XYZ file of C-alpha atoms in Angstrom:
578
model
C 123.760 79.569 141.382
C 120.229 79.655 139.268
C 120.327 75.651 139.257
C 120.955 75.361 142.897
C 118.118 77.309 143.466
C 116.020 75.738 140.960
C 116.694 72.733 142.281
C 115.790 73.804 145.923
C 112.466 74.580 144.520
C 111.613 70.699 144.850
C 112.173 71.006 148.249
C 109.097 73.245 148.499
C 107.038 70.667 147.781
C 107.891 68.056 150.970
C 108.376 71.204 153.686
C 107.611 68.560 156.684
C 109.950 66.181 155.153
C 112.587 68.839 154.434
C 111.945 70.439 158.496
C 112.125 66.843 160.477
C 115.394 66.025 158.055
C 116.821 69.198 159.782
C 115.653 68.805 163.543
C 116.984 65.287 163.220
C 120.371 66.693 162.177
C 119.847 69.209 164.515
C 119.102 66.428 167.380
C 122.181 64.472 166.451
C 124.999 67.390 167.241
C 122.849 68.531 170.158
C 123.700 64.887 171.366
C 127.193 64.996 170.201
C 127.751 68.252 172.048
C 126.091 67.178 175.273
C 128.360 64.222 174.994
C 131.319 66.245 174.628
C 130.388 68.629 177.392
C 129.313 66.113 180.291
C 132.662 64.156 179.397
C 134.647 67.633 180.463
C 132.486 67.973 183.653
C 133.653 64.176 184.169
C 137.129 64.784 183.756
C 137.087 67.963 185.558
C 135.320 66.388 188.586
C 138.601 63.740 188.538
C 141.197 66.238 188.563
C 139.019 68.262 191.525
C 138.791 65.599 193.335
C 134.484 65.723 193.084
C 132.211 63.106 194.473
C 132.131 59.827 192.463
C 128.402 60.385 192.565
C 128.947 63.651 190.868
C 131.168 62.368 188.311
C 129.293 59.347 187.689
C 126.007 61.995 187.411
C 128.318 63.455 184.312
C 129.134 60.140 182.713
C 125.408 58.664 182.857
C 124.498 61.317 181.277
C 127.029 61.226 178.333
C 126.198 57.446 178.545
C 122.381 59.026 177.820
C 123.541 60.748 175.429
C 125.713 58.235 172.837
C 122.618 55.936 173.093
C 119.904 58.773 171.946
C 122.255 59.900 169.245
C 122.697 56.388 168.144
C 118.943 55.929 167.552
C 118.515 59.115 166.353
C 121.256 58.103 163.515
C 119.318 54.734 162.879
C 116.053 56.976 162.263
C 117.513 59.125 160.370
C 119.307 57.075 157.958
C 115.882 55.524 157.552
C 113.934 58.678 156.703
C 116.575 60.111 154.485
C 115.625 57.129 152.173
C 111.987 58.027 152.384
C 112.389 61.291 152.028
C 115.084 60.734 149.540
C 112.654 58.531 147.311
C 109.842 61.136 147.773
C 111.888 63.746 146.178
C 112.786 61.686 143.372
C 109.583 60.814 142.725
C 108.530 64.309 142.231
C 111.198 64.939 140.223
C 110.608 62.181 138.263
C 107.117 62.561 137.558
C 107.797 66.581 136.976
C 109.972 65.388 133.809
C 107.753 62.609 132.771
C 104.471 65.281 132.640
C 106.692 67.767 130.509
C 107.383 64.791 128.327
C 104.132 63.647 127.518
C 103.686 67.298 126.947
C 106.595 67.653 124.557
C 105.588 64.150 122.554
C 107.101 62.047 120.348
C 108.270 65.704 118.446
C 111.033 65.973 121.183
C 111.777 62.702 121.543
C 112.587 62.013 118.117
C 115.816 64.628 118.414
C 117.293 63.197 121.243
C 118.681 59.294 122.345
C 116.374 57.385 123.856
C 119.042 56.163 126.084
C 120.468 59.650 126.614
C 116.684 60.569 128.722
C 116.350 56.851 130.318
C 119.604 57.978 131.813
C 118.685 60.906 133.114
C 115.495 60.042 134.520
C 116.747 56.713 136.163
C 120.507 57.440 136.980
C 120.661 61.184 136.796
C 117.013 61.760 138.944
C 119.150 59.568 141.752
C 122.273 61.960 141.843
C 120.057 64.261 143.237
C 119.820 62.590 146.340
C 122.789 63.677 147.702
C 122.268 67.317 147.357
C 118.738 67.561 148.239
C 118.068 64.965 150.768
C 121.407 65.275 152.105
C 123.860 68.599 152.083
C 120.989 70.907 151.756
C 119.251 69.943 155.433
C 123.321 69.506 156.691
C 123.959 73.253 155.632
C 120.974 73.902 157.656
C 122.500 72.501 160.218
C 125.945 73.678 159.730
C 124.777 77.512 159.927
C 122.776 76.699 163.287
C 125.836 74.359 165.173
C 128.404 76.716 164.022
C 126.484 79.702 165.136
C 125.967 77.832 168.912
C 129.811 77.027 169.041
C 130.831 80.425 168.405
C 129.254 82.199 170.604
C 129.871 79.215 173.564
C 133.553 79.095 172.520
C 134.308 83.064 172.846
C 132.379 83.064 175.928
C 134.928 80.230 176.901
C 138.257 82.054 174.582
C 137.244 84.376 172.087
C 140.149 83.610 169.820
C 139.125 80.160 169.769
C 136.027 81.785 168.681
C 136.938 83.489 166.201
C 138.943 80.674 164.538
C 135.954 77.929 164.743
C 133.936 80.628 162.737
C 137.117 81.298 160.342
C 137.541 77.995 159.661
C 133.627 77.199 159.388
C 133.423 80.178 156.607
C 136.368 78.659 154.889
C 134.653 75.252 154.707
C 131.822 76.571 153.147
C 133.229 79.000 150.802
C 136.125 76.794 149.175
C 134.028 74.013 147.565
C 132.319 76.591 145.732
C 135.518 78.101 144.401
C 136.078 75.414 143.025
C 133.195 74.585 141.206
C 133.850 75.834 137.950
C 136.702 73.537 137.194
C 134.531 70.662 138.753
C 131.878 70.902 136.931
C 133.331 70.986 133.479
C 134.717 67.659 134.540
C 131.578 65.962 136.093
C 129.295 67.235 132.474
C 131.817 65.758 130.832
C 131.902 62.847 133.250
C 127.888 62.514 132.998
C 127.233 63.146 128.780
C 130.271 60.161 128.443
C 127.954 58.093 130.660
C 124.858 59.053 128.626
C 126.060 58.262 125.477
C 127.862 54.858 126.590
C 124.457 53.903 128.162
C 122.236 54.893 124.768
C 125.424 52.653 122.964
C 124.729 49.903 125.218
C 120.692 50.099 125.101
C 121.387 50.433 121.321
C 123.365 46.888 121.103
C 120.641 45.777 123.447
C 117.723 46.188 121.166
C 119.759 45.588 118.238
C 121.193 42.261 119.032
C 119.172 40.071 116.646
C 120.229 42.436 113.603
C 123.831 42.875 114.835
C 123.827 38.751 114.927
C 122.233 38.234 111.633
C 125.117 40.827 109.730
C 127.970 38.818 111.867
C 129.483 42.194 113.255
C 127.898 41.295 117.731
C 131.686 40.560 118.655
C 132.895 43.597 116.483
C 130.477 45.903 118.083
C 130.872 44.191 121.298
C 134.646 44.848 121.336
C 133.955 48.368 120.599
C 131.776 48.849 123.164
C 134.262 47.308 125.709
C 136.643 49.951 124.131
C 134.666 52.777 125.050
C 133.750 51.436 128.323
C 137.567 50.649 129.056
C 138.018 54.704 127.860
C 135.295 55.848 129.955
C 136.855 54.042 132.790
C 140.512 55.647 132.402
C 138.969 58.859 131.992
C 136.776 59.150 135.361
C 139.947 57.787 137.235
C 141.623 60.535 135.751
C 138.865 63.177 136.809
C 138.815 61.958 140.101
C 141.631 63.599 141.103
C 140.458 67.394 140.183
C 136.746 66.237 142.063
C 138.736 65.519 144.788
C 140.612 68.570 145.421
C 138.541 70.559 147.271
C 137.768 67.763 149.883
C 141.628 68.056 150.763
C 141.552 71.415 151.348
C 138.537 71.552 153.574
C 139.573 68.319 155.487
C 142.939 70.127 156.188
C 140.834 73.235 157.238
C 139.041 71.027 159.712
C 142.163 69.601 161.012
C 144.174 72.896 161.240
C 141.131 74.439 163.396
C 140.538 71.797 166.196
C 144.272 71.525 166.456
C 144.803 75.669 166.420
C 141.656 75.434 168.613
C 142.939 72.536 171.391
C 146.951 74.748 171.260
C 145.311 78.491 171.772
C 143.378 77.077 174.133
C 146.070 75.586 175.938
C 148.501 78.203 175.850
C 145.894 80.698 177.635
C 145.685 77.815 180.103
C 149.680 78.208 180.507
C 149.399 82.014 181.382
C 146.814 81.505 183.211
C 143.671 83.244 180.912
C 141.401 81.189 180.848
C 140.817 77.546 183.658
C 141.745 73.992 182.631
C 138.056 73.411 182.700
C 137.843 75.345 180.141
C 140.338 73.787 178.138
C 139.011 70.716 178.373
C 135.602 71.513 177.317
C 137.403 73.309 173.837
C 139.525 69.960 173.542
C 136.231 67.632 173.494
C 133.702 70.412 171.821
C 136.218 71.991 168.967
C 136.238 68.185 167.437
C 132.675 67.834 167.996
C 132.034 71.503 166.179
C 133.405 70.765 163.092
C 131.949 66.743 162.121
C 128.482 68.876 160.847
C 131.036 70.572 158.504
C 132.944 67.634 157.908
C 129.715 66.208 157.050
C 128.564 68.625 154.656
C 131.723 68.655 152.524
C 131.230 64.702 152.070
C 127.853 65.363 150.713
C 128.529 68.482 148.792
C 131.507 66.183 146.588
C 129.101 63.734 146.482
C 126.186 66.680 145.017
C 128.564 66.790 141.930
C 127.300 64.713 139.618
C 123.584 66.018 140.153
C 124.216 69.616 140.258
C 126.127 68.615 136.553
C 123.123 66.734 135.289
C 120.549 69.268 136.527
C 121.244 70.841 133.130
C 119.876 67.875 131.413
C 116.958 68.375 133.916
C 115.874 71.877 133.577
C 116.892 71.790 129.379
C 113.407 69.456 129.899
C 111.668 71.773 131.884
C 112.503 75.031 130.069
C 112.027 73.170 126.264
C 108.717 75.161 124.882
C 106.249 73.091 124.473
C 105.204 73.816 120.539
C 101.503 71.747 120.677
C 99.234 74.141 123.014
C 96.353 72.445 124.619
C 93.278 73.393 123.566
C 89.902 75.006 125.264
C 87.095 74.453 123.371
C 84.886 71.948 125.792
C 81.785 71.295 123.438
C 80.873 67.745 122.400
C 81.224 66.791 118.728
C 77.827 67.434 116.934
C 78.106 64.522 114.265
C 78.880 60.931 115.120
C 81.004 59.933 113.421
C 82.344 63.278 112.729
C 83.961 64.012 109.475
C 87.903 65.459 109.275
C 89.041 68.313 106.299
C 92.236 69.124 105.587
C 92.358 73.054 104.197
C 95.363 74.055 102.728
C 97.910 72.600 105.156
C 101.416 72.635 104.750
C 104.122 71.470 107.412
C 107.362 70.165 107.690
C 109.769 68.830 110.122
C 111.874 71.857 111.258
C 112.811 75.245 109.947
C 115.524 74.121 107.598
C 114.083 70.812 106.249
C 112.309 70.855 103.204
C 108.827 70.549 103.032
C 106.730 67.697 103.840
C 102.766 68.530 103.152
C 102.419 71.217 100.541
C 98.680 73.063 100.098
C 96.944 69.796 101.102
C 93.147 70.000 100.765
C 91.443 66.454 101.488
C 87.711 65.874 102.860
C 87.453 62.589 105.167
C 84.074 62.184 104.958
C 81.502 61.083 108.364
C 81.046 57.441 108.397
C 83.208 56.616 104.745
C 86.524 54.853 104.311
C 89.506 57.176 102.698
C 92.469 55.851 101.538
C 95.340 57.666 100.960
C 98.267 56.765 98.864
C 101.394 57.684 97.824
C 105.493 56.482 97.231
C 107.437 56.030 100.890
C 108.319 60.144 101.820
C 105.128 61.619 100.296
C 103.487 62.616 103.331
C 101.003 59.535 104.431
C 102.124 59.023 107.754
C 102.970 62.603 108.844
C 99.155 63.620 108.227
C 98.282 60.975 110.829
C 100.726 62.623 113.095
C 99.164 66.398 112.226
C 96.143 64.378 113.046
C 96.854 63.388 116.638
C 98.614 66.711 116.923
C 101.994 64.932 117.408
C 102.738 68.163 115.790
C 101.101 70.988 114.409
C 100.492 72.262 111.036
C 102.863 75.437 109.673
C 100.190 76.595 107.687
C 96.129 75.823 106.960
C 94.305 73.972 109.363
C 92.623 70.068 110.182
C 88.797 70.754 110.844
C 87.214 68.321 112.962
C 83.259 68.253 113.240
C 83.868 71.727 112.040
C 86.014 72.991 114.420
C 89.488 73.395 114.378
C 91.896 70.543 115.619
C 94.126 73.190 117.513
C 90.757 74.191 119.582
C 90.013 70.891 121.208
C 92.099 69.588 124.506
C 94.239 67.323 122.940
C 93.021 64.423 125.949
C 89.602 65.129 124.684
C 90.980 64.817 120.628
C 93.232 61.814 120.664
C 90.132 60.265 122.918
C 88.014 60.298 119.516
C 90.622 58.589 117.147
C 91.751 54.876 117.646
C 94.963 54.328 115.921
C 96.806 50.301 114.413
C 100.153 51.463 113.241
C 101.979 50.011 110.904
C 104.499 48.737 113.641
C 102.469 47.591 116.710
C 104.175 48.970 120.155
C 103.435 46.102 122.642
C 104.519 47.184 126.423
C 106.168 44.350 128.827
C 102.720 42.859 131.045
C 100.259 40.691 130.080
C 98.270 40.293 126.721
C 95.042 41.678 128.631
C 97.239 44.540 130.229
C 98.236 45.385 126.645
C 94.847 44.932 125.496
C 93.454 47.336 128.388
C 96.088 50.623 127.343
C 93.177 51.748 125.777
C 90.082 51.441 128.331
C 91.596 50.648 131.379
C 88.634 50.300 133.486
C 87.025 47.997 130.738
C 86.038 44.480 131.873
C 87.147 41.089 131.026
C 84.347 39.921 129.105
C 85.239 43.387 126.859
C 88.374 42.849 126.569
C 87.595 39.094 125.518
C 85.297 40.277 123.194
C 87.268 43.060 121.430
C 90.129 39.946 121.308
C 87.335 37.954 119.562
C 86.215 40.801 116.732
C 90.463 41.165 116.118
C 90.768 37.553 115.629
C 93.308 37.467 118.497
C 91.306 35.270 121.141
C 92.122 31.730 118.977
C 96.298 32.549 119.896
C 96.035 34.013 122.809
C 94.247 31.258 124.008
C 97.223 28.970 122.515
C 99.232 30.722 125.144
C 100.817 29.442 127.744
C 98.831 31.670 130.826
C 96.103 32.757 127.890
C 95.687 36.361 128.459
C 97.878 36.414 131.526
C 100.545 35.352 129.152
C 103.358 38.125 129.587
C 104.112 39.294 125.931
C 107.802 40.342 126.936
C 109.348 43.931 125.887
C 107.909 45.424 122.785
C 106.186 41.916 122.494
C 108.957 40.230 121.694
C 107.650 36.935 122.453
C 104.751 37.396 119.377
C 105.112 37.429 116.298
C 104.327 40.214 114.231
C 100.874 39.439 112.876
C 99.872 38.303 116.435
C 101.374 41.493 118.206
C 99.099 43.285 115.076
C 96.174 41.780 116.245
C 96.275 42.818 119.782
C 96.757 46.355 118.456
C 93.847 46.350 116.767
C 92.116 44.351 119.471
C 93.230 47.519 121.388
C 91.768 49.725 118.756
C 87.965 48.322 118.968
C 87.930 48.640 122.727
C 88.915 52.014 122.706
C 85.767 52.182 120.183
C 86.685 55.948 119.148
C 84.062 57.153 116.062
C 87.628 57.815 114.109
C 89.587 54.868 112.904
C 93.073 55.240 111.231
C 94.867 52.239 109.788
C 98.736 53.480 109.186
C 99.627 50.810 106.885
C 98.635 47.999 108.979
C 98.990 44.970 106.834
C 102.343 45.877 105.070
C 104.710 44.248 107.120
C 102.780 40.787 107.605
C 102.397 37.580 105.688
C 99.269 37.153 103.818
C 97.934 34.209 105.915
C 97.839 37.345 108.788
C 96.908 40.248 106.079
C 93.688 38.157 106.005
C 93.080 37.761 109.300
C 93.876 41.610 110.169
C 91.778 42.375 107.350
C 89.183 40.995 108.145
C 89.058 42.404 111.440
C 89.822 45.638 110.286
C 86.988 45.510 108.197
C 84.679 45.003 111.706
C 86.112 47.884 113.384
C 85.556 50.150 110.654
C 82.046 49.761 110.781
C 80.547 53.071 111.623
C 83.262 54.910 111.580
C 85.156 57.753 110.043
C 88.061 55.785 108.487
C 91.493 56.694 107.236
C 93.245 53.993 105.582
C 97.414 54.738 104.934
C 97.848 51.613 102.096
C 100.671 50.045 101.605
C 98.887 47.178 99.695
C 96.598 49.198 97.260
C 94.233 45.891 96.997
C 93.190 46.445 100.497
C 91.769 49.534 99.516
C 90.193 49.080 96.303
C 86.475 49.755 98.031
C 87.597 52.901 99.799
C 84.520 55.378 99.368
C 87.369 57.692 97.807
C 91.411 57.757 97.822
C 93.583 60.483 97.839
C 96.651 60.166 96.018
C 99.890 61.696 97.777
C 103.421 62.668 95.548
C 106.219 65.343 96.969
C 103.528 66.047 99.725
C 101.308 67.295 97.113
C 97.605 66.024 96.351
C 97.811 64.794 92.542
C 94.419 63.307 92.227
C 91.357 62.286 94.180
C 88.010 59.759 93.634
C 87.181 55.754 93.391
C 89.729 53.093 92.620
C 88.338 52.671 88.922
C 88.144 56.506 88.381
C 92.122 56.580 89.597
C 92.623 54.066 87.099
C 90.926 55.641 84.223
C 92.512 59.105 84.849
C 95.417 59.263 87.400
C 99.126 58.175 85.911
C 100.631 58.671 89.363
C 97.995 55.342 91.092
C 98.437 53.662 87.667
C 102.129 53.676 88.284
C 101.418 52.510 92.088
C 98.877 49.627 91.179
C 101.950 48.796 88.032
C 104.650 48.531 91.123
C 103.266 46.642 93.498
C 101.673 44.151 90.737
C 105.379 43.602 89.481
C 106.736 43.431 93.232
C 104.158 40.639 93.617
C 104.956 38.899 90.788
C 108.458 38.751 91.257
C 108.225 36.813 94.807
């Protein structure tokens, strides 16, 4: 019961929509009962031997009647859809703000196919419940209210039973609801994790290719799919259930309805007239309920994924936002690290132990370390991805955790290590980080990354579109954009996570070289893979077990530090042995 009224809540926020969605409904039966009505004035007039014009006065007015409720049904299947796809938007953008909020710290425990399907598919389940059977029960309660109390005025048994069987309509779905929606969360995590399997295969092709195992997997998908398959057939039947019994209720109560009726006629308690406005109205009185039980079943599947929904909405979001409003005081401002430690979640071992570090205004610091010692996870305490367990990251002065975090990641322009390139054009890409920048900056900023030579080489230049995760570029160009992305954002903080390890050297010197442009005037943090592109780093810090082991130059490292000796050792060998 919480959920349903949870998810009512969204309703709140299109009241017109939500009001007019009734009153059409509303409109409809009032057409379908006037209908029903004239047609027993018509028939009664026949039998009484009434003027034609009188009869004829009945039927043009039922005539009236079919052809308002027919446009009235065109309209309204219209607005349903536009009310259905403002809903969804809400809804939509509801779970995509608590996202952003949550970061990539909540995404990285869950399938990313598991939350594209429930904000694509599972938003659109909604529909039915929202847009459609809520407004209906509306409805229901008003219509069946009018029909009892016109039906006992007419035979109060046949009263009593429209109202019986109404109740019953209503009531039995949600008796069985229990047993239905075990099967429909069932129904809906199979379908989550067969999407994230398929999205999975998707992305992987290229790998699952090179290893020789695409049919393999491919035939296990189809397995799975085949499974999935038997097993909603199978659940269809218990879904189903319900909808028998309230059809059968339906049934049972116009035809009670139409024989009570008529056997008062037969003893002469109530007029034929009146029988034959019961026989054309009892029909008429129970399509609204008849209606709602279609799209209650159909409200299954989104009153089961609503869980997925509100375990969004109700996750705590662990990174606060911050007050403090003040402008930064030095430019570039310098970062310190005091005593920090953090790791990844209560029962993991630790990643940063009593980490002290001074990033200096306006230098270039390095830090190094082996793979799992802690580089890239102070970039992420940083950015506030995350926040420290212990200590604190002074900015300007000021803690990290005091700043909005808008106003924060605004001051630090970030090349990762693996560029993310989104599916638009080059300049689109280009423009993530100053949208309203202009062409001639965005040319420019192309230029100082050493990107404007390819992307000219494209086919539409910089309305070339790069393809998902810029598939289409190779992986020094798709660097170079990222950093071309880097100098128009033109943030007084640079950090470089290890952004020439994964490209040939032909590209390491083009990156590097345009790294060293953006640097210029900056506070810099350099993550090195390659320890020769830090060898005039102002200082390095040098990273083991998430522990600080040494500090200074690259020749005082090398005089006095066995941990960067080994490092500078490694990759020398690596190097040699290519």
């Amino acid at each position: 019961m919480v959920k349903y009224v949870r998810l009512i809540k969204f309703l709140k926020k299109i009241p017109g929509e939500t009001c007019i969605k009734i009153v059409l409904g509303l409109s409809i039966v009032a057409c379908s009962f006037l209908q029903a009505f004239c047609l027993a004035k018509g028939v009664t007039g026949v039998f009484n031997g009434s003027r034609l014009t009188e009869v004829l006065q009945y039927l043009a007015v039922c005539l009236a009647a079919i052809f308002v409720r027919c446009a009235l049904t065109r309209y309204q299947e219209g607005y349903t859809k536009k009310m259905a796809a403002k809903v969804k938007a809400i809804i939509r953008n509801s779970m995509l703000l608590k996202l952003m909020r949550l970061g990539p710290a909540y995404r990285n425990d869950k399938r990313t196919g598991n939350l594209q399907s429930l904000i694509t598919d599972g938003v659109e389940s909604f529909e039915a419940f929202l847009v459609q059977y809520m407004p209906q029960t509306a409805v229901v309660l008003v219509t069946t209210l009018f029909s009892t109390v016109y039906l006992w005025s007419l035979d109060s048994s046949v009263g009593v039973l429209i109202l019986v069987m109404a109740v019953f309509s209503i009531i039995i779905p949600h008796l069985f609801m229990p047993a239905v929606s075990k099967v429909m969360i069932e129904y809906w995590q199979d379908y989550a994790e067969l999407n994230s399997q398929y999205i999975d295969s998707m992305q992987g092709m290229a790998t699952l290719k090179s290893l020789g195992v695409s049919k393999f997997e491919g035939k296990k998908l189809s397995l799975k799919a085949w499974a999935f398959a038997r097993e909603s057939m199978k659940n269809l039947g218990i879904s189903l259930s319900d909808s028998a019994v309230i059809v059968t209720c339906t049934a049972v109560g116009t035809a009670a309805s139409i024989a009570i009726a008529a056997y008062h006629m037969a003893i002469g308690k109530i007029s034929y007239e009146n029988v034959l406005i019961i026989l054309f109205l009892a029909g008429e009185s129970m399509k609204p309920l008849n209606d709602m039980n279609n799209y209650w079943h159909n409200s299954y599947l989104g009153l089961s994924v609503a869980e997925g929904l509100f375990e969004v909405m109700d996750e705590p979001v662990k990174v606060q936002d911050g007050e403090i409003l003040a402008c930064l005081k030095t430019d570039p401002p310098g970062v310190s690290l005091k005593n920090i430690s953090f790791r990844y979640g209560a029962e993991a071992l630790d990643v940063l132990r009593h980490v002290d570090m001074q990033l200096e205004s306006g230098k270039m610091t390095a830090i190094v370390g082996k793979s799992g010692s802690g580089k890239s996870t102070i970039v992420n305490l940083l950015l506030r991805f995350y926040d420290v367990d212990s200590g604190s990251i002074l900015l300007d002065g000021k803690d990290i955790r005091e700043f909005p975090l808008e106003y924060l990641r605004s001051k630090i322009a970030v090349v990762f290590q693996e560029s993310y390139l989104f599916y638009g054009t080059v300049a689109d890409n280009i423009k993530m980080a100053n949208p309203k920048a202009l062409d001639e900056e965005v040319i420019e900023a192309a230029k100082m990354a050493n990107a404007h030579e390819f992307i000219m080489n494209l086919p539409e230049k910089y309305d070339t579109i790069v393809g998902e995760r810029g598939a289409t570029l190779s992986g020094g160009e798709r660097q170079r954009i990222s950093i071309a992305r880097a100098i128009l954002k033109d943030a007084p903080i640079m950090v470089l996570d290890e952004a020439t390890s994964s490209v040939d050297m032909i590209n390491e010197n083009l990156i590097q070289e345009a790294l060293n442009r953006c640097m210029e005037n900056k506070t810099t943090i350099v993550i090195a893979h390659r320890l020769s592109t830090i060898e005039h780093a102002d200082r390095i810090y040098v990273l083991d077990r998430g522990q600080v082991v040494g500090y200074g130059t690259h020749q005082e490292l090398m005089e006095n530090n066995t941990t960067y000796q080994g490092l500078i050792k490694a990759q020398n060998y690596a190097e040699n042995e290519r």
